[in-house]
Short mmCIF file of C-alpha atoms in Angstrom, two decimals:
data_model
loop_
_atom_site.label_atom_id
_atom_site.label_comp_id
_atom_site.label_asym_id
_atom_site.label_seq_id
_atom_site.Cartn_x
_atom_site.Cartn_y
_atom_site.Cartn_z
CA MET A 1 0.00 0.00 0.00
CA LYS A 2 1.57 3.29 -1.08
CA ILE A 3 0.74 6.45 0.85
CA MET A 4 1.61 9.91 -0.47
CA GLN A 5 2.12 11.93 2.69
CA ASP A 6 3.33 15.20 1.15
CA GLY A 7 4.39 16.90 -2.07
CA ILE A 8 7.76 18.31 -3.15
CA THR A 9 10.03 21.13 -2.02
CA GLU A 10 10.13 23.03 -5.32
CA ASN A 11 6.48 24.13 -5.05
CA PHE A 12 6.48 24.23 -1.22
CA THR A 13 4.08 21.28 -0.80
CA ALA A 14 6.68 19.10 0.98
CA ALA A 15 5.66 18.95 4.64
CA VAL A 16 8.25 20.79 6.76
CA ILE A 17 8.37 21.62 10.46
CA GLU A 18 9.41 25.26 10.28
CA PRO A 19 8.06 27.59 7.55
CA TYR A 20 9.83 27.89 4.23
CA CYS A 21 12.17 30.84 3.94
CA ARG A 22 10.99 33.81 1.82
CA CYS A 23 7.52 32.43 1.08
CA GLY A 24 6.31 31.01 4.40
CA GLY A 25 3.99 28.05 4.78
CA THR A 26 4.85 24.55 5.98
CA GLY A 27 3.60 22.41 3.11
CA LEU A 28 0.91 19.75 3.10
CA SER A 29 0.28 16.57 5.07
CA TYR A 30 -2.09 14.75 2.76
CA VAL A 31 -3.30 12.40 5.52
CA ASP A 32 -4.03 13.72 9.00
CA PRO A 33 -1.34 12.28 11.31
CA ALA A 34 -3.84 10.79 13.77
CA LEU A 35 -5.78 9.08 10.97
CA LEU A 36 -2.48 7.99 9.42
CA ARG A 37 -1.46 6.12 12.58
CA GLU A 38 -4.83 4.34 12.67
CA CYS A 39 -4.66 3.38 9.00
CA VAL A 40 -1.06 2.14 9.09
CA ALA A 41 -1.74 0.09 12.23
CA GLU A 42 -4.72 -1.54 10.53
CA LEU A 43 -2.79 -2.20 7.32
CA ASP A 44 0.04 -3.71 9.36
CA ARG A 45 -2.36 -6.00 11.25
CA HIS A 46 -3.60 -7.33 7.91
CA GLY A 47 -0.06 -8.00 6.71
CA PHE A 48 0.19 -5.16 4.21
CA GLN A 49 3.55 -3.61 3.45
CA VAL A 50 3.35 0.20 3.62
CA HIS A 51 5.42 2.32 1.21
CA PHE A 52 5.51 6.03 2.01
CA HIS A 53 6.31 8.96 -0.24
CA ALA A 54 7.84 11.45 2.21
CA ILE A 55 9.96 14.41 1.11
CA GLY A 56 9.88 16.97 3.92
CA GLU A 57 11.09 16.35 7.46
CA ARG A 58 7.57 16.61 8.91
CA ALA A 59 6.25 14.00 6.48
CA VAL A 60 9.16 11.70 7.35
CA ARG A 61 8.40 12.12 11.05
CA GLU A 62 4.69 11.49 10.53
CA ALA A 63 5.52 8.31 8.60
CA LEU A 64 7.88 7.11 11.33
CA ASP A 65 5.28 7.93 14.00
CA SER A 66 2.75 5.79 12.16
CA PHE A 67 5.14 2.82 12.18
CA GLU A 68 5.42 2.76 15.98
CA GLY A 69 4.33 -0.70 17.12
CA THR A 70 4.16 -2.24 13.63
CA ASP A 71 5.70 -5.55 12.57
CA PRO A 72 9.15 -5.18 10.92
CA ALA A 73 8.49 -8.48 9.10
CA ASN A 74 6.15 -6.55 6.80
CA ARG A 75 9.21 -4.65 5.52
CA HIS A 76 7.72 -1.17 5.59
CA HIS A 77 9.71 1.56 3.86
CA ILE A 78 9.87 5.31 3.30
CA ALA A 79 10.90 6.58 -0.12
CA HIS A 80 12.70 9.77 -1.16
CA LEU A 81 13.70 11.14 2.27
CA GLN A 82 14.88 14.45 0.92
CA ILE A 83 14.93 16.07 4.37
CA VAL A 84 15.28 14.16 7.64
CA GLU A 85 15.44 16.00 10.95
CA PRO A 86 18.56 14.63 12.74
CA SER A 87 16.71 13.36 15.82
CA ASP A 88 14.66 11.07 13.56
CA LEU A 89 17.68 9.30 12.03
CA PRO A 90 17.94 6.55 14.71
CA ARG A 91 14.25 5.73 14.46
CA PHE A 92 14.54 3.88 11.13
CA ALA A 93 16.64 1.07 12.61
CA LYS A 94 14.69 1.11 15.89
CA LEU A 95 11.39 0.59 14.04
CA GLY A 96 12.79 -1.75 11.37
CA VAL A 97 11.85 0.71 8.61
CA THR A 98 13.88 0.62 5.38
CA ALA A 99 15.13 3.83 3.74
CA ASN A 100 14.20 3.70 0.05
CA LEU A 101 16.79 5.93 -1.66
CA GLN A 102 16.66 7.80 -4.97
CA PRO A 103 20.30 8.96 -4.99
CA LEU A 104 20.24 10.65 -8.41
CA TRP A 105 18.71 13.78 -6.87
CA ALA A 106 21.47 14.40 -4.31
CA THR A 107 23.53 16.87 -6.37
CA HIS A 108 23.85 20.57 -7.12
CA HIS A 109 21.43 20.42 -10.05
CA ALA A 110 19.50 23.50 -11.12
CA GLN A 111 16.34 22.63 -9.18
CA MET A 112 18.38 22.17 -6.02
CA ASP A 113 20.40 25.38 -6.30
CA GLU A 114 17.65 27.67 -7.60
CA LEU A 115 14.37 26.26 -6.27
CA THR A 116 15.29 24.41 -3.09
CA LEU A 117 18.31 25.72 -1.15
CA PRO A 118 17.12 29.37 -1.00
CA PHE A 119 13.78 28.30 0.49
CA LEU A 120 14.99 25.71 2.99
CA GLY A 121 17.64 27.81 4.71
CA GLU A 122 21.16 26.78 5.70
CA GLU A 123 20.41 24.45 8.61
CA ARG A 124 17.60 22.50 6.96
CA SER A 125 19.45 22.32 3.63
CA ALA A 126 22.18 20.35 5.44
CA TRP A 127 19.61 17.67 6.40
CA GLN A 128 19.04 16.61 2.79
CA TYR A 129 19.57 13.06 1.56
CA PRO A 130 21.45 12.01 4.73
CA PHE A 131 22.53 8.62 3.40
CA ALA A 132 25.71 8.25 5.46
CA ASP A 133 23.98 9.39 8.66
CA LEU A 134 21.24 6.82 8.10
CA GLN A 135 23.84 4.12 7.57
CA ARG A 136 25.73 5.12 10.72
CA ASN A 137 22.47 4.65 12.60
CA GLY A 138 22.07 1.09 11.31
CA THR A 139 19.34 1.76 8.74
CA LEU A 140 18.52 -0.85 6.10
CA PHE A 141 18.61 0.47 2.53
CA CYS A 142 16.96 -0.24 -0.76
CA ALA A 143 17.30 2.01 -3.81
CA GLY A 144 15.50 2.92 -7.01
CA SER A 145 15.04 5.63 -9.60
CA ASP A 146 11.47 6.97 -9.29
CA TRP A 147 11.35 6.60 -13.07
CA PRO A 148 9.88 8.28 -15.13
CA VAL A 149 10.53 11.29 -12.89
CA SER A 150 14.26 10.68 -13.32
CA ASP A 151 16.68 8.38 -15.15
CA ALA A 152 15.96 4.67 -14.60
CA ASP A 153 19.65 3.68 -14.96
CA PRO A 154 20.79 2.42 -11.53
CA ILE A 155 24.45 2.94 -12.40
CA GLN A 156 23.88 6.68 -12.62
CA GLY A 157 22.20 6.61 -9.22
CA MET A 158 25.12 4.67 -7.75
CA HIS A 159 27.51 7.27 -9.17
CA VAL A 160 25.67 10.04 -7.31
CA ALA A 161 25.40 8.02 -4.10
CA VAL A 162 29.20 7.71 -4.08
CA ASN A 163 30.25 11.08 -5.54
CA ARG A 164 27.30 13.42 -4.78
CA THR A 165 27.95 15.02 -8.20
CA GLU A 166 26.10 14.85 -11.52
CA PRO A 167 27.05 11.87 -13.71
CA GLY A 168 29.05 12.76 -16.76
CA GLY A 169 29.96 16.41 -16.38
CA SER A 170 28.48 19.83 -15.89
CA ILE A 171 25.40 19.57 -18.15
CA HIS A 172 22.42 17.49 -17.07
CA ALA A 173 19.01 17.56 -18.76
CA GLY A 174 20.06 20.68 -20.61
CA TYR A 175 20.95 22.66 -17.49
CA PRO A 176 24.46 23.74 -16.46
CA THR A 177 25.29 22.29 -13.06
CA ALA A 178 28.11 22.82 -10.61
CA GLN A 179 30.35 19.85 -9.96
CA THR A 180 30.91 20.76 -6.34
CA PRO A 181 29.84 17.66 -4.38
CA PHE A 182 26.54 18.13 -2.58
CA LEU A 183 27.03 17.47 1.14
CA PRO A 184 29.90 15.04 0.44
CA GLY A 185 29.90 13.84 4.04
CA GLN A 186 26.71 11.93 3.17
CA SER A 187 28.37 9.83 0.45
CA LEU A 188 28.10 6.06 0.49
CA THR A 189 30.68 3.52 -0.59
CA LEU A 190 30.11 1.81 -3.91
CA ALA A 191 29.59 -1.51 -2.12
CA THR A 192 26.81 -0.01 0.00
CA ALA A 193 25.12 1.66 -2.98
CA LEU A 194 25.33 -1.50 -5.10
CA THR A 195 23.90 -3.60 -2.29
CA ALA A 196 20.99 -1.18 -1.87
CA TYR A 197 20.09 -1.49 -5.55
CA THR A 198 20.39 -5.30 -5.58
CA ALA A 199 19.96 -7.18 -2.30
CA GLY A 200 18.16 -4.26 -0.68
CA SER A 201 15.58 -3.87 -3.41
CA ALA A 202 15.05 -7.64 -3.70
CA ARG A 203 14.40 -7.77 0.04
CA ILE A 204 11.93 -4.89 0.01
CA ASN A 205 10.02 -6.69 -2.76
CA HIS A 206 9.91 -9.85 -0.59
CA ASP A 207 11.92 -11.56 -3.34
CA ASP A 208 14.24 -13.59 -1.17
CA ASP A 209 15.54 -15.72 -4.06
CA ALA A 210 17.14 -12.75 -5.81
CA GLY A 211 19.49 -9.86 -5.16
CA THR A 212 22.55 -11.90 -4.23
CA ILE A 213 24.69 -14.43 -6.11
CA VAL A 214 24.48 -17.54 -3.96
CA PRO A 215 23.66 -21.20 -4.66
CA GLY A 216 19.92 -21.75 -4.90
CA ASN A 217 19.01 -18.18 -5.83
CA ARG A 218 17.42 -17.33 -9.15
CA ALA A 219 20.09 -16.52 -11.76
CA ASP A 220 19.05 -12.92 -12.48
CA LEU A 221 22.45 -11.50 -13.40
CA VAL A 222 23.94 -8.43 -15.03
CA VAL A 223 27.42 -8.49 -16.56
CA LEU A 224 29.11 -5.09 -16.69
CA ASP A 225 31.64 -3.92 -19.26
CA ARG A 226 34.17 -3.12 -16.50
CA ASP A 227 34.76 -3.58 -12.79
CA PRO A 228 33.59 -0.28 -11.25
CA PHE A 229 35.45 -1.15 -8.03
CA THR A 230 38.78 -0.86 -9.85
CA GLU A 231 37.91 2.35 -11.72
CA PRO A 232 38.14 5.89 -10.30
CA ALA A 233 34.98 6.74 -8.38
CA ALA A 234 34.44 9.76 -10.67
CA ASP A 235 34.02 7.33 -13.59
CA ILE A 236 31.34 5.04 -12.15
CA TRP A 237 28.78 6.65 -14.47
CA ARG A 238 30.71 5.36 -17.52
CA THR A 239 29.91 1.74 -16.63
CA LYS A 240 27.59 -0.01 -19.10
CA VAL A 241 25.64 -3.25 -19.03
CA ALA A 242 27.19 -5.82 -21.37
CA MET A 243 24.79 -8.73 -20.79
CA THR A 244 21.64 -9.47 -18.81
CA PHE A 245 20.32 -12.86 -17.71
CA ILE A 246 16.89 -13.58 -16.22
CA ASP A 247 16.49 -16.93 -14.49
CA GLY A 248 19.68 -18.05 -16.24
CA GLN A 249 18.51 -17.11 -19.73
CA GLU A 250 20.30 -14.42 -21.72
CA VAL A 251 17.85 -11.64 -22.59
CA TYR A 252 20.23 -8.83 -23.59
CA ARG A 253 23.66 -8.48 -25.12
CA ARG A 254 25.20 -5.08 -25.89
#
C-alpha cells in the first residue's frame, strides 16, 4: 500500500516543520497524522507492506510515527527522504523501517540550487539526503530511480550516491550544473550503494531468491563492461551493461 504523505520542495508542498524561507507556509500533510497512525496500524495488522512517499522532514516524522508498534516483518519503507530532521535518524533502525533511496537527486542540479536551497535555509538544507547518517544509525537500505521522474539507470544513481555530483559532467538535462559535491559527508561507498540497488531492493520486494549471487538463488544477473570497483569513483557513471540474464537465460547483449 503506497501512501503519499506530502508533495515536493520546489512548489512548497513538501511537509516541513518550520516555515519555508521567503515564502512562508509549511507544506501539506495529505493524511491527518492521527488518521495515518490508525490506518497504518490496521494495514500492518492485515499484513500489508506500507510504502511512504515522504519528502519533507515533517512528512518523514509522521511516517515514522505511524510505524510505531508495527511488525518489521512486513518490511515497511519510506521513499525519497529528501529532508530528515537529525533526531529522527535513529528511528529507522529502531522501528525496522527501510530507507528507500533515490540517490540521483542528491547533487547541485538546477532545481536544487535555484528552487530548493534558498527556500529551505542553511540548517535545513544540510539535512538533505542524509545517506551516510542513516547508515551510521544502522538503517537498512533499498534504492530505485522513481522513473519516469528521473533516469531509470541504476548505475547513474550509484555514481551520485558515491560522488554526490552529476554523472558525466556539468550539463544534465540541458541545465548547467556545478560539480561541487553536494554534502559530500553523506556519500556512500560503492559496495553499500550497489547492495541497496540489488539485495536491498530484492528484500523490500519480498523476493528472497534474488538480489545476491548464492547457490539456490534465481540466476538474475547483469554483466558489466568493467569492474567499477577498480575504476576511479568519478568514472562510475561510464559503466555499461554488457549482458543481462533472467532466471539463467540471456535476454540482452550489448
